[in-house]
Each structure stands twice: as C-alpha cells, then as structure tokens.
Coordinates of C-alpha atoms in Angstrom, one line a residue:
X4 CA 13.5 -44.1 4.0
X5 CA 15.4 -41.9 6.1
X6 CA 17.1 -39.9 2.9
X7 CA 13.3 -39.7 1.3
X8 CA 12.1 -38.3 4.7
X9 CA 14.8 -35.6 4.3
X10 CA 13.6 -34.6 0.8
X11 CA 10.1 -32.2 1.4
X12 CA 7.8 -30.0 -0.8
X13 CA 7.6 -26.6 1.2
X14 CA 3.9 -26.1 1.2
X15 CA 1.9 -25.6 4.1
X16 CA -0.7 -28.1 3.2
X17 CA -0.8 -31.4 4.8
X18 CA 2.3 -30.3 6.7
X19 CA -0.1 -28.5 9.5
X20 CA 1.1 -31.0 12.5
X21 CA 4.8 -31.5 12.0
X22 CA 5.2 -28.1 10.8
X23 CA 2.7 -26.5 13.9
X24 CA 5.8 -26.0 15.9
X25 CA 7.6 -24.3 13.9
X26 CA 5.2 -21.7 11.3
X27 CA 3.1 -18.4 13.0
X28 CA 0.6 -18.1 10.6
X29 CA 0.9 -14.0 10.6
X30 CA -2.4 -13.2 8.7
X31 CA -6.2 -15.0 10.3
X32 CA -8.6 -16.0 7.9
X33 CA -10.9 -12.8 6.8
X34 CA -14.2 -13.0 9.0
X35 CA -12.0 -14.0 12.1
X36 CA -14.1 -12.6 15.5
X37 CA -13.0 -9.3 16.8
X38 CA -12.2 -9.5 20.4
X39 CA -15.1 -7.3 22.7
X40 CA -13.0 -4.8 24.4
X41 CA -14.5 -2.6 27.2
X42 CA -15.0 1.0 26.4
X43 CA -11.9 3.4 27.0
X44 CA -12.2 5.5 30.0
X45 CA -12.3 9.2 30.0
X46 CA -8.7 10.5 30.2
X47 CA -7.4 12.8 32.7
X48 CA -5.3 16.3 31.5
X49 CA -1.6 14.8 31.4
X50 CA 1.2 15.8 30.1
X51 CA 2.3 15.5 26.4
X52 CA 4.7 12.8 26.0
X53 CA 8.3 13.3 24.3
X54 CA 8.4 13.4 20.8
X55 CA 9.8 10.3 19.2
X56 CA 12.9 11.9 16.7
X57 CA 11.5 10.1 13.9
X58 CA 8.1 11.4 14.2
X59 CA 9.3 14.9 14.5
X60 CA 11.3 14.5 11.4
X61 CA 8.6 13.3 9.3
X62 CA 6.5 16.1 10.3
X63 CA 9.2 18.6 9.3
X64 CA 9.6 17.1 5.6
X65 CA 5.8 16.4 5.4
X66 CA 4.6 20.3 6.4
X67 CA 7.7 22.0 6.0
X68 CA 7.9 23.2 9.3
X69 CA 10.6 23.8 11.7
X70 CA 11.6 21.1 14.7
X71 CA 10.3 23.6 17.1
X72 CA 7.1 23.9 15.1
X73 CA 7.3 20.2 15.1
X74 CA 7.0 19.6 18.4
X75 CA 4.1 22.0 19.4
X76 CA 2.3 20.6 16.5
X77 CA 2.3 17.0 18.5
X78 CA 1.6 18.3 21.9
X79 CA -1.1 20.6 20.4
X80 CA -2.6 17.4 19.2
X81 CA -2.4 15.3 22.4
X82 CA -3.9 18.0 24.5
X83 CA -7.0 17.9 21.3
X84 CA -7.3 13.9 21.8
X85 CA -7.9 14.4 25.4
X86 CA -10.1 17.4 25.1
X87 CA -12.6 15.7 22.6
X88 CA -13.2 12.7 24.8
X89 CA -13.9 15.0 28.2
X90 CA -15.8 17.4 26.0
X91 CA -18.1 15.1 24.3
X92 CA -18.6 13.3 27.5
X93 CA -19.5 16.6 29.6
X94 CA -21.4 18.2 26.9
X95 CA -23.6 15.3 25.7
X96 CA -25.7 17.0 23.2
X97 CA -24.2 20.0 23.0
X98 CA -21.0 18.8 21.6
X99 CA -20.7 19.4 18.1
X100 CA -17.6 18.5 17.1
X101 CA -13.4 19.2 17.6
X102 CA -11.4 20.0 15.3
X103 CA -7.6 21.5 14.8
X104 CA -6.9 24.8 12.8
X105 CA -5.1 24.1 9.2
X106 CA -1.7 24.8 11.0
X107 CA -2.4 22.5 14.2
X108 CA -2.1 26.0 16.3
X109 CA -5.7 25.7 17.5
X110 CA -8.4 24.0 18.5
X111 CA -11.9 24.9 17.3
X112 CA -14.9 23.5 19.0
X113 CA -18.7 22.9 18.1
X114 CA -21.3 24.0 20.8
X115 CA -25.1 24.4 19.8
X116 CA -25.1 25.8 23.1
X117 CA -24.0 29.0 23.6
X118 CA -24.0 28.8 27.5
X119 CA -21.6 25.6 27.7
X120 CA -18.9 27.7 25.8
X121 CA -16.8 28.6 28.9
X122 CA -16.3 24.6 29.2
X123 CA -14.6 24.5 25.9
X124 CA -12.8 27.4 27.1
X125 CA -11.8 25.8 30.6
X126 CA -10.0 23.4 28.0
X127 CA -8.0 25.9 26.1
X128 CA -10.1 25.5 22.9
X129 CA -12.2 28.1 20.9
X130 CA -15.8 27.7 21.2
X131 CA -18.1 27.8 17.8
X132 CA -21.8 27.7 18.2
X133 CA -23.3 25.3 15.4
X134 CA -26.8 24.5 14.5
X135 CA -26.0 20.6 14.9
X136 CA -24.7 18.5 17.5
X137 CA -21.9 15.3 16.7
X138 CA -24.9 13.1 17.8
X139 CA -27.3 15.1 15.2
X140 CA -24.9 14.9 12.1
X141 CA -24.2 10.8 13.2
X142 CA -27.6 10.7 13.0
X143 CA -28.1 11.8 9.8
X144 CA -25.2 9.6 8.4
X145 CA -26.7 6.7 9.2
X146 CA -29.7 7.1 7.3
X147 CA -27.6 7.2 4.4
X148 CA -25.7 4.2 5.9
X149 CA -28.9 2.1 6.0
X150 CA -29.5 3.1 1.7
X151 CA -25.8 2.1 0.8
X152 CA -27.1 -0.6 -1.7
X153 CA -28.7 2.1 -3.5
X154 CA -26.0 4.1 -3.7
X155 CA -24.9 5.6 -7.0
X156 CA -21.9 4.4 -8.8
X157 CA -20.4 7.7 -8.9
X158 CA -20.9 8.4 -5.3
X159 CA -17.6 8.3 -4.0
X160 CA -18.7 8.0 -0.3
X161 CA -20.0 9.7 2.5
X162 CA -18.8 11.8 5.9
X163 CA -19.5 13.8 9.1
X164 CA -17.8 17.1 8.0
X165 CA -17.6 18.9 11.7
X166 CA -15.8 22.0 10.2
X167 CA -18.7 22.8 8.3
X168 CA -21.1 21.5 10.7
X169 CA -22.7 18.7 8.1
X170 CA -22.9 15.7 6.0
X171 CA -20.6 15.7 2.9
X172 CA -21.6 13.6 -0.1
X173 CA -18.8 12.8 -2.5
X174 CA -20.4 12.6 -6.2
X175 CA -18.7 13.1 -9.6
X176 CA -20.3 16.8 -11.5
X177 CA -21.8 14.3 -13.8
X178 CA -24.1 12.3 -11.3
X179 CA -24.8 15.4 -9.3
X180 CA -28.7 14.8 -10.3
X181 CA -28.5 10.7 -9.2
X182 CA -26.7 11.8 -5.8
X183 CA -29.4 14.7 -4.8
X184 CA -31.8 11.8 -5.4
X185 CA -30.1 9.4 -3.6
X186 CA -29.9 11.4 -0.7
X187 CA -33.4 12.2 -1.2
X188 CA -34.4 8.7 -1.3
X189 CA -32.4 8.0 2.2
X190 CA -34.9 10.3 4.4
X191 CA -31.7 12.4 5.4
X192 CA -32.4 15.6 6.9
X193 CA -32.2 17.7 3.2
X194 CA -30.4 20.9 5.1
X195 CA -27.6 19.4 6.8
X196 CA -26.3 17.3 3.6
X197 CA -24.1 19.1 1.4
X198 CA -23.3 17.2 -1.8
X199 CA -19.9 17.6 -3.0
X200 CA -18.3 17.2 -6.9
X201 CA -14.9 15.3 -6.7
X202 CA -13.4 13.1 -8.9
X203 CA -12.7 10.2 -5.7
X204 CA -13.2 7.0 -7.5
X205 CA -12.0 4.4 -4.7
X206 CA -10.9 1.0 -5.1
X207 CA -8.1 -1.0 -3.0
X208 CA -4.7 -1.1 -3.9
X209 CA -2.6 -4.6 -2.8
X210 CA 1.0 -4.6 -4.0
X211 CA 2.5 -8.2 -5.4
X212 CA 5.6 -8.8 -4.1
X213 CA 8.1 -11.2 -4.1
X214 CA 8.5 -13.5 -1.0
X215 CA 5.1 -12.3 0.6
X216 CA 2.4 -14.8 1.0
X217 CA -0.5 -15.7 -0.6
X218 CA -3.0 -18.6 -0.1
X219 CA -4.1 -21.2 -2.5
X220 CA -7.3 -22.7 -1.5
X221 CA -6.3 -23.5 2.4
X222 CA -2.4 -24.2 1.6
X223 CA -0.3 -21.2 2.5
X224 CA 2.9 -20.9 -0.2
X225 CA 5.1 -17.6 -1.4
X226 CA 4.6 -15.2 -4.1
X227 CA 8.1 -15.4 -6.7
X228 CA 8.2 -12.3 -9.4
X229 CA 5.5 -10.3 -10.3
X230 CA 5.3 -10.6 -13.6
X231 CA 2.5 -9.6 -16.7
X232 CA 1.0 -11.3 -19.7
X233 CA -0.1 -8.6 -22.2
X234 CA -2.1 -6.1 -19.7
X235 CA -2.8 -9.7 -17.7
X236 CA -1.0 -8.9 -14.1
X237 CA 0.6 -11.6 -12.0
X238 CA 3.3 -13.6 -10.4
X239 CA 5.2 -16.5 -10.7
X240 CA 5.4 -19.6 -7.8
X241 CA 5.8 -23.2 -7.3
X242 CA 3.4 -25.5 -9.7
X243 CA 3.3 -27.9 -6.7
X244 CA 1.1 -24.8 -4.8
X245 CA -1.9 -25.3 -7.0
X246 CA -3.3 -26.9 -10.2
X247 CA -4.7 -24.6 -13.3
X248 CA -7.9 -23.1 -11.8
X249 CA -7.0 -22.9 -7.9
X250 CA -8.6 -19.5 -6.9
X251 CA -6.1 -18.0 -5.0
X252 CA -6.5 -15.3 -1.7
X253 CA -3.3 -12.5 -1.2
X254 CA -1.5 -12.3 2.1
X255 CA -4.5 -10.4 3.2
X256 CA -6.7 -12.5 2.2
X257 CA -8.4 -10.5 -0.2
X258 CA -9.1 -12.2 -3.3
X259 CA -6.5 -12.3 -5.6
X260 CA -6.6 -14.8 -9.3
X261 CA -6.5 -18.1 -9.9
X262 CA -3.6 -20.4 -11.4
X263 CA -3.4 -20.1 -15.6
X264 CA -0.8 -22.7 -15.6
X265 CA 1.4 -25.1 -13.5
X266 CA 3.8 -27.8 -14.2
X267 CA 4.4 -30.7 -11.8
X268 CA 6.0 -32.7 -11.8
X269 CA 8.8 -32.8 -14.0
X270 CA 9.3 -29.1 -13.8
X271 CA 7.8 -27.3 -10.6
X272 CA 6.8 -23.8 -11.5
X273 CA 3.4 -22.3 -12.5
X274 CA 1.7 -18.4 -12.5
X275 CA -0.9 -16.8 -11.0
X276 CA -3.0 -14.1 -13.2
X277 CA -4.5 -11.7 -10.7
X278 CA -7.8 -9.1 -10.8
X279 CA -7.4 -5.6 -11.1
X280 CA -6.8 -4.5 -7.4
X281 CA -3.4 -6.2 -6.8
X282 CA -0.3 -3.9 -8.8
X283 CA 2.9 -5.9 -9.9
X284 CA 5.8 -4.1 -8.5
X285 CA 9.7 -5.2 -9.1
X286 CA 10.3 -6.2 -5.4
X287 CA 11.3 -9.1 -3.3
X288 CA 10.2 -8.6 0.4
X289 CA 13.5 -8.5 2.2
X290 CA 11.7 -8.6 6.0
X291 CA 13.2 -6.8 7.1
X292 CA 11.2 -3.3 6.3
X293 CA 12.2 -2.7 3.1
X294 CA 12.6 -4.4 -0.5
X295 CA 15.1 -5.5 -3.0
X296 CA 14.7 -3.9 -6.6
X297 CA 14.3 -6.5 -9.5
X298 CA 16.2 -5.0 -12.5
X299 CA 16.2 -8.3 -14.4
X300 CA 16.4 -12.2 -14.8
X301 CA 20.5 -12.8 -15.7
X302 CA 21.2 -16.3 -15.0
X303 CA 24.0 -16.3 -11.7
X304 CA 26.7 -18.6 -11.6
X305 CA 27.9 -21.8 -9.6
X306 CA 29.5 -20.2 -6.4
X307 CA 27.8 -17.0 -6.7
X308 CA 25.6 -15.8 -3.8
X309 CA 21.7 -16.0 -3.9
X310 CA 19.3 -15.1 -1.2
X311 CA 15.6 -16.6 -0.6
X312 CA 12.8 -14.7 0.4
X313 CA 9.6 -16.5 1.7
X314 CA 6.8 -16.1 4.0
X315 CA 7.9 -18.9 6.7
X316 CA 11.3 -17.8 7.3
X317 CA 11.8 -14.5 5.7
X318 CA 14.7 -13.5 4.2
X319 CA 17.9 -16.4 4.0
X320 CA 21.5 -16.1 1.8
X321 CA 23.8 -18.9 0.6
X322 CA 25.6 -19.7 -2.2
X323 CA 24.6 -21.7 -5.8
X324 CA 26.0 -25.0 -5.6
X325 CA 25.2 -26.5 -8.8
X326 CA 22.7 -26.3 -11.9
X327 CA 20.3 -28.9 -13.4
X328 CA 19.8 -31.1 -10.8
X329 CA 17.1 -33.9 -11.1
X330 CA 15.5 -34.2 -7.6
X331 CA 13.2 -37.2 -6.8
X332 CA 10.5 -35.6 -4.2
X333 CA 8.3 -38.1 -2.9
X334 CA 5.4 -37.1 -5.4
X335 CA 7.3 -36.9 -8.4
X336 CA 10.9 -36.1 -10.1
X337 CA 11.9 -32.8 -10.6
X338 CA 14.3 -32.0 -13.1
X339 CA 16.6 -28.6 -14.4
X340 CA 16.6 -27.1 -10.8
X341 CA 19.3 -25.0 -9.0
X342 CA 21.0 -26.5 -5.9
X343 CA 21.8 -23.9 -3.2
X344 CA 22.6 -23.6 0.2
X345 CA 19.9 -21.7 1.6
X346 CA 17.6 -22.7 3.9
X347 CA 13.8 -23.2 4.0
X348 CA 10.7 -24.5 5.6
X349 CA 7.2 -25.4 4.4
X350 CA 5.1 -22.2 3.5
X351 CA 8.2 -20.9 1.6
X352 CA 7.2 -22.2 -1.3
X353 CA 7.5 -20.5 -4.3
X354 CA 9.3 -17.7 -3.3
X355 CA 11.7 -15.9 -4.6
X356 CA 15.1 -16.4 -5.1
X357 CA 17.4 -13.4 -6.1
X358 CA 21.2 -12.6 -7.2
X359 CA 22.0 -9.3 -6.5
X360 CA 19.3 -7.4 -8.8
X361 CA 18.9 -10.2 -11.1
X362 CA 15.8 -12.7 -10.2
X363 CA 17.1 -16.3 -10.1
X364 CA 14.0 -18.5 -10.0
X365 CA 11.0 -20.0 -7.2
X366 CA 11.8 -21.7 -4.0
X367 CA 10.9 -25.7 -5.6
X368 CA 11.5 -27.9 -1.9
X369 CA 14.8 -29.5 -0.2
X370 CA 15.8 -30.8 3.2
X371 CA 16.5 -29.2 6.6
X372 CA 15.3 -26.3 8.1
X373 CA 16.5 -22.7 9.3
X374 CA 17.3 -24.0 12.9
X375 CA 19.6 -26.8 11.6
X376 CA 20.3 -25.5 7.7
X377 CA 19.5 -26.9 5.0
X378 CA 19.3 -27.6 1.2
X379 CA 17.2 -25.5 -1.3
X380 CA 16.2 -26.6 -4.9
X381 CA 14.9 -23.6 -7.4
X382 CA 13.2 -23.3 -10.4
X383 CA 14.8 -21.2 -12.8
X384 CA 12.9 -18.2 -13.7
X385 CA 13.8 -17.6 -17.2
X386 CA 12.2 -20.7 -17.9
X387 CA 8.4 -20.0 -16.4
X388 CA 8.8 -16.8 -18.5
X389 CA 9.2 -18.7 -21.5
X390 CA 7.0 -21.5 -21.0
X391 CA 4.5 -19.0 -20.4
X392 CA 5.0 -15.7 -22.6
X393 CA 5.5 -13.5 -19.5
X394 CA 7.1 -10.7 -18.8
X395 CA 9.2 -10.0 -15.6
X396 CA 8.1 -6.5 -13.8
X397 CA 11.6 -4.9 -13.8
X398 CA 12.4 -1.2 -12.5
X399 CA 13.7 -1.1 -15.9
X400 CA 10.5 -2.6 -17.4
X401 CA 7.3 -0.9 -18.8
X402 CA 5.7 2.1 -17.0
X403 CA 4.2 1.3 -13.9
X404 CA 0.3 0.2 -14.0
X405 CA -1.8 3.3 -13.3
X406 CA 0.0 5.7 -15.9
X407 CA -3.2 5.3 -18.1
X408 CA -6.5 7.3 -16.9
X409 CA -4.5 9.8 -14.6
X410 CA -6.6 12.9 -14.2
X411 CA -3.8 15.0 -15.6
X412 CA -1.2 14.4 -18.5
X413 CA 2.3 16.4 -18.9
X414 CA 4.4 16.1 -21.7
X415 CA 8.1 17.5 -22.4
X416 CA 11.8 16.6 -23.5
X417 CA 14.8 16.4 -21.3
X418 CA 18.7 16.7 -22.0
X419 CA 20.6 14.9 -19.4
X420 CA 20.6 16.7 -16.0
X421 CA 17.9 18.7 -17.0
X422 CA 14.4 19.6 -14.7
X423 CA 11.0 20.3 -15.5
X424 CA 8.6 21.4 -13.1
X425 CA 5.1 21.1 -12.8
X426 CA 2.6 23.4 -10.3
X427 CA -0.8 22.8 -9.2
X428 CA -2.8 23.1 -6.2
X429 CA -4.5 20.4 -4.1
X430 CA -6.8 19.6 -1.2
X431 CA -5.6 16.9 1.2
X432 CA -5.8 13.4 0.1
X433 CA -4.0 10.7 -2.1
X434 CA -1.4 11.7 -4.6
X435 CA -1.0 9.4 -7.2
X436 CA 1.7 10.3 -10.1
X437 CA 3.6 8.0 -12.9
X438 CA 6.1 9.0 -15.0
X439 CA 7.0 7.2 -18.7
X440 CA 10.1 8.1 -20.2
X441 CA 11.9 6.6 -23.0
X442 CA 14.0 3.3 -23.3
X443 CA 18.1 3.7 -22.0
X444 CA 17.5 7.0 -19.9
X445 CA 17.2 7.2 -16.1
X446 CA 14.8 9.9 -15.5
X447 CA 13.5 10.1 -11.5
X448 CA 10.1 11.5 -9.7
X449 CA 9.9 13.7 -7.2
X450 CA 6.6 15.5 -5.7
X451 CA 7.5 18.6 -3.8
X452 CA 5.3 20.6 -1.5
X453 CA 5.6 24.8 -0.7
X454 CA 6.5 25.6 2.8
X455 CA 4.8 28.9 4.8
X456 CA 8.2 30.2 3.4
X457 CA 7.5 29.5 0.3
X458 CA 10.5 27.0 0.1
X459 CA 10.1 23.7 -2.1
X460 CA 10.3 20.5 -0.4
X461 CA 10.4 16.5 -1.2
X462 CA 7.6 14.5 0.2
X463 CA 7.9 11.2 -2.2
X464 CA 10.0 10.5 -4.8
X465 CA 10.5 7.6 -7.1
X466 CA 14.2 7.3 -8.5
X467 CA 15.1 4.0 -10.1
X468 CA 17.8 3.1 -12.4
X469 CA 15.5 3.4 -15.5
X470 CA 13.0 5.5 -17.5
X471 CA 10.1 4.8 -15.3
X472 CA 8.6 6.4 -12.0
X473 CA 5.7 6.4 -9.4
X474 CA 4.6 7.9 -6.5
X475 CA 1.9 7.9 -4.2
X476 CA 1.4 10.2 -0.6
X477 CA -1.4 11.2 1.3
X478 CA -0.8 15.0 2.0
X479 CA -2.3 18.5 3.1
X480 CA -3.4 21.0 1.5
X481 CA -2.0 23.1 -0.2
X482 CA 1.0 24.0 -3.6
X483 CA 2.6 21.1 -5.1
X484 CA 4.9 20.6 -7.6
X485 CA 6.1 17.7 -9.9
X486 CA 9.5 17.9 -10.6
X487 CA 10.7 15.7 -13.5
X488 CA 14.8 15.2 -13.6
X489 CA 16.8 13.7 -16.1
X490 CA 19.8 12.0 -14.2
X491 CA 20.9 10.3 -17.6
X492 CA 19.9 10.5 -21.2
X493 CA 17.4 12.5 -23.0
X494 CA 14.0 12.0 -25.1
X495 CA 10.5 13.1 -24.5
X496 CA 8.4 11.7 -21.8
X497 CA 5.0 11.7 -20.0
X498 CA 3.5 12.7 -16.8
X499 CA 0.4 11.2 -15.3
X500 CA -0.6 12.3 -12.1
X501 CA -3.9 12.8 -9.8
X502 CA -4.9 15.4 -8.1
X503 CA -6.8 15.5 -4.5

C-alpha cells in the first residue's frame, strides 16, 4: 500500500485537500468579486521620485531620446498625474481635459472657462479654452455605451479624444455610412462625435506556451508543446487531464478548445485543438521571466539532462534515468514512458519536458514532491505527434500565424549578410509584423524607429535560428522602418506587417 501511495497522477482534481497545503492557485476563476476600494485622495504637489535605471533605459530605445531627456520626460509626467487630479477636482465643470505635448515637454489643459485659466497656470500647465468639459464628452460616451449591442461590426470602438475636445468613433472607410447611423441611433450629441476611418479590427491575443496552465473543466493541469493540425492550432498534455470533448479554459481563463483526443491508460498523452484567439508559439515557460526556444523533438539520451516546466512548481532539472518504463498508477498501467529525476507535484501535469532545444515529451505522474524530490514519468512527444498527425511549433517551423491578412505585403531576395529596408509612417498603436523566408536560411526581424536626429533605432526584433520572424510593439508616432537581414543563406522572402 505504502509503494502504491507513493505512485500519483499530477492533476489538480480530487487532489484539492492533500494537495491545499502545498499549490497557490495563481489565476481566480473569471467573474471573481472585485474588492470595493475607497476613492483615492487628492494628491498634494511632491516631488518626482528617482527614476528606476531600467525605466529610463527603455524610454531612451523606445523614443530615441537622450538619458537626460529621459528623465525630464518621467518627472514631466508625474508633475501631469498630480495636476489632472487637483485640476479636475478644483475646476468641476470647467475641466476639460489634460494632456502632454507629443514630446512629453508640456502640459496642455482644457478650460471652457476662460476665467479659471490662471489655475491651470498656478500648476505650470498651458491653458486651452474648449467648448466641452471632461464631464460633457463622458457624457456623451455613454450614450454610445448604452447602444453597444447595436454596434456595427466594423466599428472598431469608441473614445473621449480630449486633444481634439470630442468623441472619436473608430469605423472602417467601408461602414462609414452604418457608423454615422449608429451614432445617430445612440441620441449622441451629433457635433461633438467625430467618426474616424481606421483599419482597428480588435480581437485578443493569448499565447500557448509550454509549462503554463490551463484548466480542464475544474481540474487545473499544464500546457506541453504547442503544436498544429493542418491550420488546427493547439498543444499537447497528459490524456489523464481530460477525455475527447472536455472544453478546456487557458491560464486566464478565457476559453480556450476542447480535447480531440486522449489516450489513458495504456499511454497517457492527448491534444487540445484551440479557437482562433490563442497563437502557438515554440516556448516552454521557464518562470523565471523568460522562455526556452523549441527548435525540435530529437529523442535525448539515458544520462542526459532534461528540465520540467509546469504550473505548480515551475521550472525543475534532473537527469533521464531510463526509457520505456511500464508504470502501474493506481488507475491504470502506463507503458513506453521516460524515467527522470525531476521533481513534480499535482497541477504539473502535462507539462513540458525539454532537452536543451529539443522537446522531450508531457509530465505523465511519479512520486515525491519538490520539497523532498522526487521521481518523474514522461510521455514521449514524438509519439503524440504521430498518433495524432501533428506538427510541433518549432522556431524553425512554418511562419508564424498572422503572416496571412497583414495590411501590407513586401517581397525581395537576400544574399547572406545582406539588408533590406522598408519605410512607412505610423500613428501610435500596435505593430504587428511577420516575416516568411525560405527553408535552411536564418533571416532575422527588426522594426526600427527615426529619432529627432534622424538616427535609426531598434524597438523589437525577432531573430531566431531559422527563416521565420515576428514582432509586435505598441509605439508612438512617428517613421518606422522594417529592416529585413540575412544572417545566413539566401532566397526570396515575404513581409507582412500592420500598420497603426
């Protein structure tokens, strides 16, 4: 009995009392009451606090500024947070609005009274008399609010725009018509709604990764390799987690897929297809900030190291012990697993197991714990893949998802060591860029933004040991440029990328 009681699955479920000591469940259920907290007090004028390095250093690559520049740009911005919340207190209805200058070197302020301008004044910010106070333009927002449902498709959303002293409507050119009538419709003051073209179409992004968690049904278990089926994404796990059908919620708890196969027992392994919203990406969760790059599945050997990743206990190295191992759980025999030395605890589940780049299989069960150390049983990956026609997401693998449907599309041929570059201008927002290039090269990503000195720098870059790239970063406005660079190989490629 004692040796059986040693031997465990590693779900969460039906573990929840011995196990209650020992697992933080990091993510609440979605729904979960928000704690009422009492309003924040006005501040009173205090002194900037010191710049944190890193900040200042991410400013400088972000804006191409200086570090001097840097750090007037932060304590501009504190003195702005505490001016807005006296000012909109003191003025009431007369406040229309703060805002900083494009270069952070002023603040601007709305007034719809031109008497109460030598308060903004008094707080070292430039008065601008506007026809509409904050409380005015929140106003008419929320009549749009309460007509949502009615909403057009291609309405991309809805803001209070202080710089221009109105409501901005987001609409594509070719629903222009549906969002005048919408707006129309919503008994929003006419005059103070401008509606703008963009080409904003919305929609959350969730990443699938290796090791994170993700919930089947009310058991808590561990994502293994994102993988795909045809355009089908996904990711492989434990087939003790759930049975073929068992909807599925991601570490969010957003909804996520359902299982399209598992196997247990007799082999433990099964795969998760998943909707449209969640992006395979060749990475294990190393927890400790950062990821591990999956470059393949090459089987490892006896003796060679191997390290775990899993939403319980995070990320655990050890050694391969031995190979095929039949293991008698207490529901069932299990047999072709891998016998390792690292440790694991219920909730880990599924996870990943990886050998230097090369993907080894899904965390299957064993004994002992992290505290104490353990045994760990895996599932060989190369065998879900086969079982099920999948295909690993590699960084040497197919082009990332979202290289289809970009707003723009490049083309060109590189020669090893060559660059391409590729101008445009942008509004702030989300860049979103992908680059295919052929099999056996190593072409890398980088998006690059014009200083006030006209000097090109790096703001994201994607540079993996293969053909294949993305990037994505929120930035200003202002010139970018893609620059496409051939650090081996040559052959013709294309760029994707949108534009904000």
């Amino acid at each position: 009995m004692a040796a059986r009681a040693a031997r465990h699955r590693l779900t969460k479920a039906g573990l929840a009392v011995a196990a209650a000591a020992a697992v933080i469940v990091v993510f609440p259920a979605a729904g979960s009451a928000t704690p009422r907290t009492a309003p924040a007090s006005v501040p009173q004028v205090t002194a900037p606090p010191a710049p944190q390095p890193e900040m200042v250093e991410a400013l400088k690559r972000t804006f191409g500024i200086t570090d001097e520049q840097a750090r007037a740009r932060l304590a501009k911005e504190h003195q702005a947070a505490q001016a807005e919340q006296r000012l909109r207190a003191s003025l009431g209805e007369a406040f229309g609005g703060l805002w900083l200058s494009a270069d952070a070197t002023k603040i601007h302020v709305g007034v719809t009274d031109a008497a109460k301008a030598d308060a903004v004044r008094a707080e070292g910010a430039e008065p601008q008399v506007v026809r509409r106070s904050e409380r005015h333009l929140n106003a008419v927002k929320s009549k749009l609010d309460a007509r949502r449902s009615g909403a057009p498709r291609d309405v991309a959303g809805w803001y209070v725009d202080v710089t221009t002293n109105s409501v901005v409507v987001l609409s594509k050119s070719s629903a222009r018509g549906q969002a005048d009538g919408f707006v129309g419709q919503s008994g929003a003051e006419r005059g103070a709604v401008r509606v703008v073209n963009s080409a904003e179409a919305p929609r959350l992004y969730y990443d699938i990764r290796g090791g994170d968690a993700y919930y089947p049904g009310s058991s808590r278990c561990s994502v293994g390799f994102s993988v795909t089926r045809g355009t089908t994404p996904g990711f492989v796990t434990a087939g003790h987690c759930g049975r073929v059908g068992t909807t599925t919620t991601g570490f969010n708890r957003q909804p996520q897929g359902s299982f399209q196969g598992s196997s247990f027992p007799g082999n433990d392994y099964g795969w998760v297809s998943t909707n449209s919203n969640w992006t395979p990406r060749p990475w294990v969760n190393n927890y400790s900030g950062g990821n591990v790059n999956v470059a393949g599945s090459t089987e490892a050997a006896v003796g060679a190291s191997v390290c775990r990743s899993g939403s319980t206990t995070g990320w655990h190295c050890g050694t391969i012990q031995a190979k095929n191992q039949t293991v008698n759980y207490a529901e069932g025999t299990v047999t072709g697993l891998t016998r390792t030395t690292v440790c694991a605890e219920p909730g880990d589940s599924g996870g990943s197991y990886i050998s230097g780049s090369q993907a080894q299989g899904v965390t299957s069960g064993g004994s002992g714990n992290c505290s104490s150390g353990g045994t760990t049983f895996f599932q060989p990956v190369n065998e879900i893949l086969s079982a099920y026609g999948l295909t690993l997401t590699t960084t040497d693998g197919p082009p990332p998802p979202g290289c289809a449907g970009r707003e723009q599309t490049r083309t060109g041929n590189l020669t090893s060591n060559q660059n391409l570059y590729y101008t445009f201008t942008a509004a702030a927002g989300a860049h979103v860029g992908c680059l295919d290039g052929p099999d056996g090269v190593d072409f890398d990503l980088y998006l690059q933004r014009q200083n006030s000195s006209g000097t090109w720098t790096t703001v994201a870059s994607s540079t993996s040991p293969g053909p294949d790239e993305s990037v994505n970063y929120n930035g200003t406005a202002g010139n970018y440029r893609y620059r496409v660079h051939a650090y081996s190989g040559s052959g013709a490629f294309t760029l994707g990328f949108d534009v904000p």
